XYZ file of C-alpha atoms in Angstrom:
704
model
C 20.290 -10.262 21.388
C 21.207 -6.632 21.865
C 19.263 -4.300 24.121
C 19.382 -0.567 24.510
C 20.414 -0.571 28.179
C 24.176 -1.141 28.131
C 27.158 0.575 29.686
C 27.865 2.864 26.723
C 25.152 5.503 26.146
C 23.372 5.342 22.817
C 23.976 8.118 20.325
C 21.217 10.670 21.122
C 18.235 10.661 18.794
C 18.078 14.471 18.875
C 21.709 14.680 17.736
C 21.006 12.834 14.478
C 21.507 15.282 11.600
C 18.972 15.475 8.778
C 16.938 12.357 7.868
C 13.699 14.136 8.759
C 11.496 11.485 7.153
C 13.154 8.688 9.082
C 12.988 10.448 12.428
C 9.346 11.377 11.933
C 8.370 7.823 10.958
C 10.101 6.394 14.018
C 8.495 8.950 16.318
C 5.027 8.272 14.919
C 5.473 4.585 15.680
C 6.634 5.482 19.175
C 3.398 7.458 19.601
C 1.206 4.746 18.046
C 2.778 1.276 17.638
C -0.410 0.265 15.796
C 0.960 2.151 12.766
C 2.831 -1.046 12.005
C 6.537 -0.307 12.076
C 9.022 1.253 9.685
C 11.065 -0.046 6.783
C 14.144 2.104 6.200
C 15.654 1.899 2.724
C 18.946 3.549 1.966
C 22.522 3.317 0.859
C 25.205 2.094 3.210
C 26.708 4.498 5.729
C 23.636 6.704 6.207
C 23.227 6.146 9.968
C 20.058 4.079 9.594
C 21.025 1.804 12.462
C 22.183 4.716 14.622
C 18.800 6.429 14.416
C 16.884 3.232 15.116
C 18.983 2.310 18.147
C 18.701 5.846 19.495
C 14.903 5.577 19.531
C 14.904 3.012 22.338
C 16.232 5.565 24.828
C 13.188 7.776 24.167
C 10.587 5.084 24.782
C 8.801 5.160 28.145
C 9.810 2.546 30.719
C 7.493 -0.460 31.081
C 6.114 -2.187 34.173
C 6.613 -5.973 34.128
C 5.869 -8.836 36.489
C 9.025 -9.839 38.321
C 10.454 -13.099 37.017
C 8.223 -13.284 33.937
C 10.319 -14.051 30.884
C 7.567 -12.701 28.610
C 7.308 -9.157 30.029
C 3.699 -9.469 31.160
C 2.154 -6.232 32.423
C 1.117 -6.386 36.097
C -2.189 -4.664 35.352
C -3.124 -7.025 32.494
C -1.003 -10.188 32.384
C -1.299 -12.472 29.381
C -3.689 -15.281 30.412
C -1.845 -17.670 28.107
C 1.660 -16.755 29.280
C 3.862 -19.883 29.499
C 5.224 -18.576 32.830
C 1.731 -18.030 34.237
C -0.408 -17.965 36.203
C 1.463 -15.192 37.944
C -0.683 -14.902 41.051
C 0.432 -12.024 43.239
C 3.911 -11.706 41.831
C 5.727 -8.437 42.358
C 6.207 -5.761 39.722
C 9.269 -3.910 38.517
C 10.026 -1.129 36.053
C 12.566 -1.582 33.318
C 13.676 0.354 30.225
C 12.085 -0.477 26.894
C 14.142 -3.174 25.236
C 15.471 -3.033 21.725
C 16.133 -6.538 20.452
C 18.184 -7.104 17.312
C 17.457 -10.054 15.043
C 20.623 -11.253 13.274
C 20.333 -12.131 9.595
C 21.659 -15.633 10.258
C 19.305 -16.415 13.154
C 17.583 -19.793 13.248
C 13.841 -20.319 13.534
C 14.251 -21.566 17.112
C 16.202 -18.436 18.030
C 13.401 -16.260 16.692
C 10.271 -17.960 18.042
C 11.744 -20.068 20.837
C 12.433 -23.763 21.258
C 10.499 -26.629 22.790
C 12.340 -29.431 24.573
C 10.808 -32.278 22.588
C 12.538 -34.940 24.680
C 10.850 -33.731 27.877
C 7.561 -33.186 26.065
C 7.502 -36.820 24.894
C 8.866 -38.477 28.024
C 7.467 -36.246 30.804
C 4.562 -34.447 29.161
C 6.103 -31.108 30.157
C 6.018 -28.028 27.934
C 9.598 -26.950 28.571
C 9.863 -23.792 26.467
C 12.912 -21.599 25.960
C 11.759 -18.121 24.820
C 13.101 -16.630 21.600
C 13.695 -13.115 20.388
C 9.996 -12.468 19.827
C 9.399 -12.966 23.544
C 12.334 -10.704 24.409
C 10.935 -7.971 22.144
C 7.405 -8.027 23.628
C 6.406 -4.461 24.587
C 9.646 -3.191 23.071
C 11.391 -2.709 19.716
C 12.435 -5.480 17.354
C 15.116 -4.303 14.961
C 16.107 -6.278 11.859
C 19.152 -4.920 10.069
C 19.393 -5.991 6.406
C 15.863 -7.385 6.552
C 15.985 -8.065 2.812
C 18.706 -10.673 3.448
C 16.679 -12.507 6.087
C 15.457 -15.961 5.057
C 11.916 -15.875 3.719
C 10.472 -18.259 6.303
C 11.881 -16.120 9.125
C 10.364 -12.992 7.588
C 7.010 -14.779 7.362
C 7.159 -15.765 11.049
C 8.253 -12.290 12.052
C 5.530 -10.454 10.177
C 2.829 -12.902 11.234
C 3.730 -12.275 14.871
C 3.759 -8.531 14.266
C 0.296 -8.683 12.677
C -1.314 -10.975 15.275
C 0.476 -9.677 18.365
C 1.328 -13.242 19.360
C 3.849 -15.957 18.565
C 2.921 -19.609 18.125
C 5.397 -22.488 18.401
C 4.130 -25.899 17.358
C 6.152 -29.103 17.224
C 4.539 -32.493 16.663
C 1.289 -31.590 18.378
C 2.916 -29.690 21.251
C 1.920 -26.031 21.105
C 2.969 -22.896 22.990
C 1.604 -19.378 22.531
C 2.741 -16.098 24.040
C 2.085 -12.405 23.436
C 4.491 -10.657 21.068
C 3.580 -7.024 20.489
C 6.490 -4.881 19.418
C 7.516 -1.962 17.261
C 9.032 -3.527 14.149
C 11.833 -1.651 12.411
C 13.743 -3.021 9.440
C 16.612 -1.488 7.507
C 17.913 -2.502 4.101
C 20.185 -1.474 1.278
C 18.190 -1.835 -1.984
C 21.407 -2.581 -3.870
C 21.487 -5.950 -2.100
C 18.007 -6.964 -3.201
C 14.386 -6.100 -2.588
C 11.754 -7.532 -0.298
C 8.795 -9.262 -1.876
C 5.832 -6.910 -2.473
C 3.616 -8.787 -0.020
C 6.272 -8.389 2.663
C 6.764 -4.721 1.860
C 3.051 -4.261 2.421
C 3.338 -5.599 5.979
C 5.499 -2.681 7.068
C 3.336 0.268 8.015
C 5.624 3.032 6.802
C 8.686 3.234 4.621
C 11.282 5.955 4.198
C 14.180 6.474 1.830
C 17.391 7.836 3.318
C 20.507 9.121 1.601
C 23.591 10.969 2.720
C 23.320 14.730 2.449
C 25.123 16.418 -0.440
C 25.395 19.679 1.507
C 28.990 20.202 2.764
C 27.911 22.090 5.897
C 25.537 19.334 6.944
C 28.161 16.670 6.329
C 30.618 18.645 8.470
C 28.069 18.697 11.295
C 27.588 14.934 11.021
C 31.322 14.281 11.250
C 31.880 16.692 14.154
C 29.083 15.181 16.211
C 30.194 11.658 15.514
C 33.802 12.409 16.478
C 32.619 14.108 19.658
C 30.482 11.088 20.563
C 33.269 8.604 19.880
C 35.688 10.624 22.019
C 33.348 10.870 25.022
C 30.020 9.008 24.689
C 28.861 9.842 28.229
C 29.736 13.517 27.935
C 28.128 13.823 24.515
C 24.943 12.169 25.792
C 24.904 14.525 28.789
C 25.144 17.546 26.481
C 21.997 16.399 24.665
C 20.103 15.225 27.745
C 17.779 18.253 27.860
C 16.716 17.760 24.227
C 16.207 14.041 24.824
C 14.032 14.740 27.872
C 11.941 17.255 25.933
C 11.347 14.813 23.099
C 10.625 11.983 25.529
C 8.028 14.153 27.212
C 6.430 15.031 23.900
C 6.099 11.358 22.981
C 4.383 10.673 26.295
C 2.028 13.636 25.796
C 1.131 12.500 22.268
C 0.441 8.975 23.500
C -1.909 10.357 26.118
C -3.682 12.552 23.564
C -3.974 9.843 20.890
C -7.231 8.218 22.135
C -8.995 11.591 21.956
C -8.048 12.320 18.327
C -11.048 12.275 15.982
C -10.744 10.976 12.432
C -13.634 12.696 10.651
C -15.581 11.279 7.739
C -14.088 13.838 5.349
C -10.514 12.895 6.252
C -11.376 9.220 5.999
C -12.888 9.823 2.567
C -9.655 11.512 1.474
C -7.688 8.510 2.705
C -9.877 6.065 0.805
C -9.821 8.213 -2.348
C -6.029 8.490 -2.214
C -5.509 4.743 -1.879
C -7.947 4.137 -4.735
C -6.301 6.765 -6.939
C -2.891 5.144 -6.521
C -4.348 1.658 -7.078
C -2.787 0.069 -4.023
C -3.724 -3.555 -3.421
C -5.937 -4.573 -0.529
C -7.125 -2.458 2.397
C -4.029 -2.409 4.603
C -2.886 0.893 3.100
C -6.150 2.607 4.074
C -5.874 1.359 7.646
C -2.222 2.339 7.974
C -2.903 5.790 6.544
C -5.752 6.307 9.010
C -3.583 5.319 11.965
C -0.680 7.422 10.730
C -2.817 10.509 10.193
C -4.239 10.105 13.693
C -0.741 9.784 15.158
C 0.345 12.887 13.240
C -2.490 14.885 14.752
C -1.588 13.700 18.253
C 2.073 14.502 17.595
C 1.026 18.027 16.634
C -1.034 18.407 19.814
C -4.403 18.375 18.010
C -7.538 16.317 18.443
C -8.707 16.513 14.825
C -7.104 15.167 11.651
C -6.360 17.770 8.979
C -5.701 17.452 5.279
C -2.000 17.994 5.882
C -2.006 14.908 8.127
C -3.606 12.842 5.385
C -1.040 14.082 2.876
C 1.807 13.333 5.259
C 0.443 9.868 5.944
C 0.216 9.120 2.213
C 3.855 10.106 1.669
C 4.949 7.674 4.364
C 2.502 4.804 3.868
C 1.998 4.500 0.096
C 5.306 4.651 -1.833
C 6.341 1.045 -1.139
C 2.814 -0.169 -1.905
C 2.929 1.310 -5.405
C 5.350 -1.264 -6.818
C 3.921 -3.484 -9.528
C 7.094 -5.424 -10.307
C 10.599 -5.613 -8.810
C 11.958 -3.182 -11.405
C 9.785 -0.351 -10.110
C 11.353 1.953 -7.549
C 9.150 3.088 -4.650
C 7.775 6.565 -5.173
C 4.678 8.721 -5.246
C 3.455 11.371 -7.681
C 2.921 14.311 -5.339
C 1.039 16.356 -7.939
C -1.470 13.530 -8.308
C -1.677 13.279 -4.510
C -2.430 16.979 -4.130
C -5.031 16.829 -6.894
C -6.793 13.888 -5.214
C -6.804 15.560 -1.811
C -8.168 18.764 -3.307
C -10.866 16.958 -5.254
C -12.166 14.999 -2.278
C -11.586 17.671 0.322
C -12.893 20.830 -1.348
C -16.591 20.260 -0.635
C -16.613 18.648 2.783
C -13.341 19.876 4.257
C -11.300 17.762 6.643
C -12.470 18.950 9.984
C -10.122 21.896 10.039
C -12.139 24.662 8.358
C -12.121 26.771 11.507
C -8.359 26.910 11.278
C -7.587 26.924 7.567
C -3.974 27.927 8.080
C -2.606 26.023 11.076
C 0.898 26.765 9.845
C 0.585 30.509 10.458
C 2.195 32.467 13.271
C -0.676 31.643 15.599
C -1.071 28.033 14.503
C 0.094 26.492 17.755
C 0.028 27.245 21.431
C 3.608 28.433 21.422
C 3.395 30.520 18.275
C 5.886 28.984 15.899
C 8.633 26.487 15.181
C 12.219 26.710 16.354
C 13.273 28.560 13.229
C 10.429 31.034 13.232
C 8.307 28.982 10.832
C 4.798 27.905 11.629
C 3.960 24.635 13.305
C 3.060 22.063 10.687
C 2.146 19.006 12.698
C 5.412 17.052 12.656
C 8.260 18.377 14.677
C 11.903 17.418 14.975
C 14.743 18.440 17.267
C 16.802 21.433 16.109
C 19.717 20.404 13.945
C 21.910 23.361 13.276
C 22.501 24.359 16.850
C 23.787 22.420 19.797
C 22.247 21.409 23.062
C 21.973 25.042 24.193
C 19.113 25.747 21.760
C 15.522 26.131 22.963
C 13.563 22.914 23.622
C 10.933 21.695 21.197
C 7.592 23.511 21.147
C 4.445 21.376 21.146
C 4.150 21.894 17.388
C 7.381 22.040 15.488
C 8.012 21.920 11.811
C 6.961 18.892 9.851
C 9.866 17.808 7.689
C 7.563 16.604 4.922
C 6.186 20.117 4.464
C 9.612 21.264 3.403
C 10.856 20.823 -0.117
C 10.921 17.096 -0.820
C 13.014 14.896 -3.039
C 10.795 11.824 -3.169
C 11.431 10.077 -6.493
C 8.607 9.528 -8.920
C 7.688 5.974 -9.761
C 9.627 5.245 -12.958
C 8.116 3.560 -15.941
C 11.390 1.850 -16.783
C 14.583 1.071 -14.861
C 16.888 4.023 -14.451
C 20.042 3.770 -16.531
C 23.045 2.667 -14.548
C 26.309 4.611 -14.673
C 28.741 3.781 -17.422
C 31.121 0.956 -16.454
C 34.585 2.069 -15.435
C 36.350 0.076 -18.106
C 34.399 -0.571 -21.265
C 35.707 -3.135 -23.751
C 37.838 -1.666 -26.474
C 37.845 -2.435 -30.122
C 34.176 -2.358 -30.956
C 33.500 1.352 -30.704
C 33.472 1.900 -34.442
C 30.508 -0.396 -34.982
C 28.755 0.361 -31.709
C 25.051 1.033 -31.823
C 22.943 2.810 -29.261
C 21.082 0.782 -26.668
C 17.581 -0.351 -27.582
C 14.675 -0.965 -25.260
C 13.496 -4.404 -24.214
C 10.254 -6.014 -25.241
C 7.646 -6.730 -22.580
C 8.802 -9.428 -20.137
C 6.982 -12.760 -20.147
C 6.683 -15.741 -17.833
C 9.577 -18.109 -18.455
C 9.897 -21.821 -17.907
C 11.847 -22.851 -14.860
C 15.499 -23.615 -15.471
C 16.841 -25.947 -12.784
C 20.272 -27.017 -11.655
C 20.334 -30.853 -11.733
C 20.947 -32.899 -8.609
C 20.201 -32.143 -4.962
C 21.772 -29.085 -3.366
C 22.046 -27.707 0.158
C 21.951 -23.985 -0.532
C 19.845 -21.159 0.855
C 16.064 -21.536 0.765
C 14.590 -20.458 -2.543
C 12.305 -21.631 -5.315
C 14.469 -22.928 -8.131
C 16.364 -26.213 -7.728
C 15.841 -29.277 -5.537
C 17.709 -29.148 -2.238
C 17.801 -30.389 1.333
C 16.249 -27.577 3.315
C 14.735 -26.896 6.730
C 11.301 -26.623 5.099
C 9.619 -28.794 2.533
C 8.338 -32.338 2.242
C 9.783 -34.981 4.562
C 11.855 -37.584 2.709
C 13.528 -39.437 5.576
C 14.995 -39.264 9.062
C 18.452 -39.072 10.615
C 20.143 -38.571 13.944
C 20.313 -34.887 14.881
C 23.434 -33.096 13.739
C 23.776 -30.563 16.524
C 20.566 -29.097 17.972
C 17.391 -30.992 17.129
C 15.589 -29.437 14.207
C 12.253 -30.769 12.970
C 11.398 -33.946 14.924
C 10.507 -37.056 12.943
C 8.037 -38.535 15.408
C 7.534 -41.931 13.790
C 11.268 -42.557 13.477
C 11.812 -41.453 17.092
C 9.138 -43.850 18.399
C 10.546 -46.620 16.232
C 14.027 -46.058 17.679
C 12.790 -45.980 21.299
C 10.284 -48.853 21.127
C 12.708 -51.835 21.336
C 14.213 -50.537 24.594
C 11.093 -49.962 26.686
C 11.344 -53.160 28.772
C 15.059 -52.635 29.458
C 14.338 -49.078 30.558
C 11.756 -50.266 33.060
C 8.679 -48.782 31.444
C 5.708 -49.287 33.728
C 3.116 -46.712 32.697
C 1.534 -45.598 29.468
C 4.214 -43.027 28.673
C 7.075 -43.784 26.335
C 10.540 -43.785 27.870
C 12.593 -41.691 25.454
C 16.320 -41.021 25.577
C 18.219 -38.396 23.603
C 19.801 -41.117 21.459
C 16.318 -42.070 20.270
C 15.533 -38.674 18.784
C 15.427 -38.460 15.012
C 15.066 -35.309 12.959
C 13.253 -35.098 9.672
C 15.183 -34.855 6.440
C 13.282 -32.488 4.214
C 13.480 -31.657 0.556
C 12.476 -28.276 -0.778
C 13.881 -25.731 -3.188
C 16.993 -23.595 -3.060
C 18.000 -20.312 -4.623
C 20.904 -20.385 -7.052
C 23.423 -18.002 -8.526
C 22.153 -17.314 -12.039
C 25.012 -15.838 -14.051
C 23.957 -14.301 -17.364
C 26.536 -14.109 -20.159
C 25.004 -11.898 -22.849
C 26.334 -11.484 -26.374
C 26.308 -7.759 -27.249
C 28.324 -8.021 -30.463
C 27.478 -6.801 -33.924
C 25.875 -10.092 -34.908
C 23.166 -9.359 -32.320
C 22.810 -5.674 -33.178
C 19.614 -5.698 -35.249
C 17.225 -3.538 -33.252
C 14.256 -5.891 -33.336
C 16.433 -8.866 -32.505
C 18.304 -7.213 -29.650
C 15.068 -5.882 -28.240
C 13.711 -9.440 -28.110
C 16.926 -10.672 -26.482
C 16.746 -7.980 -23.824
C 13.105 -8.855 -23.211
C 14.082 -12.479 -22.705
C 16.882 -11.621 -20.264
C 14.567 -9.216 -18.438
C 12.051 -12.060 -18.126
C 14.744 -14.331 -16.716
C 15.738 -11.607 -14.249
C 12.146 -11.364 -13.080
C 12.042 -15.141 -12.735
C 15.272 -15.024 -10.684
C 13.711 -12.440 -8.374
C 10.653 -14.605 -7.798
C 12.804 -17.675 -7.117
C 15.107 -15.873 -4.600
C 18.264 -16.195 -6.690
C 21.388 -14.131 -6.771
C 22.170 -12.847 -10.240
C 25.208 -11.587 -12.126
C 25.636 -10.145 -15.619
C 28.574 -10.459 -18.021
C 28.506 -8.899 -21.471
C 30.970 -9.461 -24.288
C 31.643 -7.567 -27.514
C 34.593 -6.015 -29.357
C 37.745 -7.619 -27.956
C 36.740 -8.417 -24.388
C 34.155 -9.194 -21.763
C 32.916 -7.029 -18.925
C 31.399 -7.921 -15.576
C 28.519 -5.465 -15.870
C 26.992 -6.563 -12.570
C 28.827 -8.557 -9.887
C 26.676 -11.273 -8.249
C 23.971 -9.621 -6.178
C 20.421 -10.109 -4.967
C 19.324 -6.872 -6.635
C 17.538 -7.661 -9.877
C 16.818 -3.944 -10.239
C 20.510 -3.336 -10.772
C 20.610 -6.086 -13.388
C 17.649 -4.575 -15.235
C 19.300 -1.157 -15.189
C 22.560 -2.505 -16.649
C 20.652 -4.396 -19.300
C 18.608 -1.348 -20.291
C 21.664 0.680 -21.287
C 23.567 -2.168 -22.941
C 25.014 -1.020 -26.313
C 25.868 -3.439 -29.098
C 28.434 -3.682 -31.870
C 31.842 -5.057 -32.769
C 33.163 -8.586 -33.001
C 32.080 -11.577 -30.893
C 34.701 -12.582 -28.294
C 32.695 -15.571 -27.048
C 35.719 -17.167 -25.380
C 36.356 -14.025 -23.324
C 32.797 -14.056 -22.056
C 33.024 -17.703 -21.003
C 36.435 -17.260 -19.358
C 35.159 -14.268 -17.428
C 32.219 -16.373 -16.275
C 34.628 -19.081 -15.110
C 36.564 -16.555 -13.031
C 33.427 -15.048 -11.479
C 32.098 -18.476 -10.539
C 35.461 -19.464 -9.039
C 35.417 -16.447 -6.736
C 31.772 -16.942 -5.788
C 32.416 -20.606 -5.018
C 34.965 -19.545 -2.411
C 32.509 -17.059 -0.896
C 29.514 -19.394 -0.751
C 30.240 -22.987 -1.649
C 26.676 -24.147 -0.942
C 25.029 -21.864 -3.537
C 25.098 -23.734 -6.830
C 25.458 -21.737 -10.054
C 23.386 -21.786 -13.211
C 25.111 -20.330 -16.268
C 22.759 -18.773 -18.844
C 24.537 -17.870 -22.086
C 22.461 -15.673 -24.414
C 24.029 -15.763 -27.885
C 23.694 -16.903 -31.464
C 26.827 -19.013 -30.976
C 29.125 -17.076 -33.314
C 32.745 -16.567 -32.251
C 34.763 -14.022 -34.243
C 36.897 -12.073 -31.758
C 40.613 -12.772 -31.232
C 42.915 -15.493 -32.654
C 41.323 -18.889 -33.290
C 38.025 -17.709 -31.815
C 36.117 -20.955 -32.367
C 38.814 -23.152 -30.847
C 39.249 -20.846 -27.829
C 35.488 -20.713 -27.233
C 35.283 -24.534 -27.282
C 38.144 -24.792 -24.770
C 36.521 -22.245 -22.469
C 33.225 -24.147 -22.649
C 34.918 -27.456 -21.785
C 36.643 -25.755 -18.840
C 33.255 -24.785 -17.392
C 31.797 -28.214 -18.120
C 34.729 -29.914 -16.408
C 33.854 -28.144 -13.146
C 30.274 -29.346 -13.283
C 28.688 -25.958 -14.024
C 25.051 -26.377 -15.042
C 24.484 -24.414 -18.230
C 21.777 -23.406 -20.649
C 22.321 -21.629 -23.939
C 19.520 -19.373 -25.147
C 19.826 -19.553 -28.937
C 19.205 -16.123 -30.449
C 19.926 -17.082 -34.053
C 17.338 -15.711 -36.446
C 16.554 -16.053 -40.139
C 15.493 -18.843 -42.468
C 19.010 -20.358 -42.592
C 20.360 -21.420 -39.188
C 23.900 -22.598 -38.525
C 23.163 -24.279 -35.178
C 26.237 -22.772 -33.520
C 24.440 -22.228 -30.204
C 23.595 -25.931 -30.088
C 27.276 -26.802 -30.611
C 28.213 -24.459 -27.765
C 25.648 -26.143 -25.503
C 27.156 -29.552 -26.278
C 30.634 -28.284 -25.338
C 29.183 -26.910 -22.094
C 27.360 -30.227 -21.549
C 24.250 -28.144 -21.099
C 20.994 -27.532 -22.946
C 20.146 -25.224 -25.825
C 16.730 -23.584 -26.072
C 15.398 -20.991 -28.463
C 13.802 -17.719 -27.446
C 10.399 -19.197 -28.251
C 11.058 -22.271 -26.116
C 11.993 -20.035 -23.186
C 8.362 -19.039 -22.747
C 6.470 -21.012 -20.120
C 3.498 -21.441 -22.450
C 5.597 -22.987 -25.181
C 4.455 -26.530 -26.058
C 8.028 -27.748 -26.147
C 8.702 -26.448 -22.634
C 6.016 -28.292 -20.720
C 8.150 -30.468 -18.491
C 11.747 -29.851 -19.596
C 14.392 -28.799 -17.090
C 17.998 -27.962 -17.597
C 19.970 -31.181 -17.559
C 23.671 -31.716 -17.658
C 23.311 -33.994 -20.712
C 26.327 -35.827 -19.360
C 27.456 -38.753 -21.442
C 27.108 -42.109 -19.742
C 30.431 -43.514 -18.673
């Protein structure tokens, strides 16, 4: 756990350069935690974590009951607090905590742990609080939230939605309050969150490093100054921090008096309907955000500009229909909707149709002479000597925006640095993919122990119970029947006299569970001239796109190798980002000879490296080809050797046979036999194919 109160001062929030959307979203959640938190998406090195950590220093201090591990408020303690009843315990004031949840945290570390041995033998609920208890009435920060295990994300978001955490083990239950401001950061290149999890974050913002040299210079200068003297740098910005802290407190006090009129609410509902967002959470979040925006601007009524601002923060991530869609919002459509549903009834602000004008706020204008627009951020171009924030400063969203539009197809990826040579003469332009379809599940045979997922059988922390064993380290899921069975023969020797069972630590047994794991699905795609017919290649791309979508849904990592001309190229190193795979596939050109052996050898090298990085994640090799081998000397012999090399290391393989025409050579089937894998046709790949009802990928190993 990391908290904001440490010996080194945090980087000041007001010293953060740019990132107006991010700072506004964080401040709105500070004003109204009911908004539901913030998901920050952006490339690496954009100071996402710096801005989030800096927020904790601006949050008001909280009053807690002395000695309570669950931060109960003295005025309204949690009646179900595990440390209660508190009686007349003293009170103390402490800074708002910011708790960080590591990506590799266990379930017990997140929600807390029950001492099952004491619960069984003494009937005592001995509970060790987790990070959710530490974060109560504070900030819970999850860096790289997209890499967090799914079951942890589920627990986290359930607690955030209910305001409480529940821990249940074999009939023993503990509940405690867990209300916190949830902030997650992620790099989309490393994979996306599931749509239903995206929807649980109130707001989302996209951040990127500035391309303006002057702004980048300011970032570097401030960072160097902070690193050289953190205390001195923080002191220089203390006045701006105090002003912003005071404004947050004032907005919180004003928030209950803000009125959300029927006209504004109608605009919110019409906007959510126009953008076809699922469910009603978007409407609720927009309403709360618009109300917080009004309070932040020092107003008691919600204006159309607040509704627009709320839509830009609350809707983009709810617009995704599949993992290949990038978050975005059509601002022209938004403005048209707001105008259509606001022209007749207004939004409660007709008496002040231009709140952005010189007289729009009590102090006249923003720090740069512009009108107050309801948002407000600390000045960026000057230093600490600049004037403090007015009650209504400039809303960053009212400035020129660069929010991307929702694309209809994946954006083309940049050209690879080293394209294969030798096939340029016969190269054909990339063709589009057919519509993706639901594919049959392709499994890795055997029982793995990889990360939780939805593809292959594995021993996991969640799933159906298949047995029991002695705990290996800390006790995980208790197997009650096996524990009782182990303790029962020793009751007389242990002097049992009452009804309770005398249990020792050696008696404890944990459940062995079987679930599903995610795999590394490595695609090896033939892009040679034999695949270059437009209709054929379009179908192949549609099939690979369908497999990519299936990999996303099953929590796999994916990689993409293409081969044509005289060599093979690693078009996409193994990653959790299926969007990147779709983008590489979209621009894939075809033409030239078929260096099948080079593609297989490159796959062998990639899998060797990945095995060293993560030995528990089992690979599944998917070769998409018609089986021809024409590139290089002795192409057929070299391809067979490369296939046997992969088979010798136990790599599970499937060959998607793309051969077309009335006369078929069956070369893909021969390749599958060399790989000791399975060959399926494009038609058989579909989940609704009759021949694919119950088939899984099998090693087809010959019996010894």
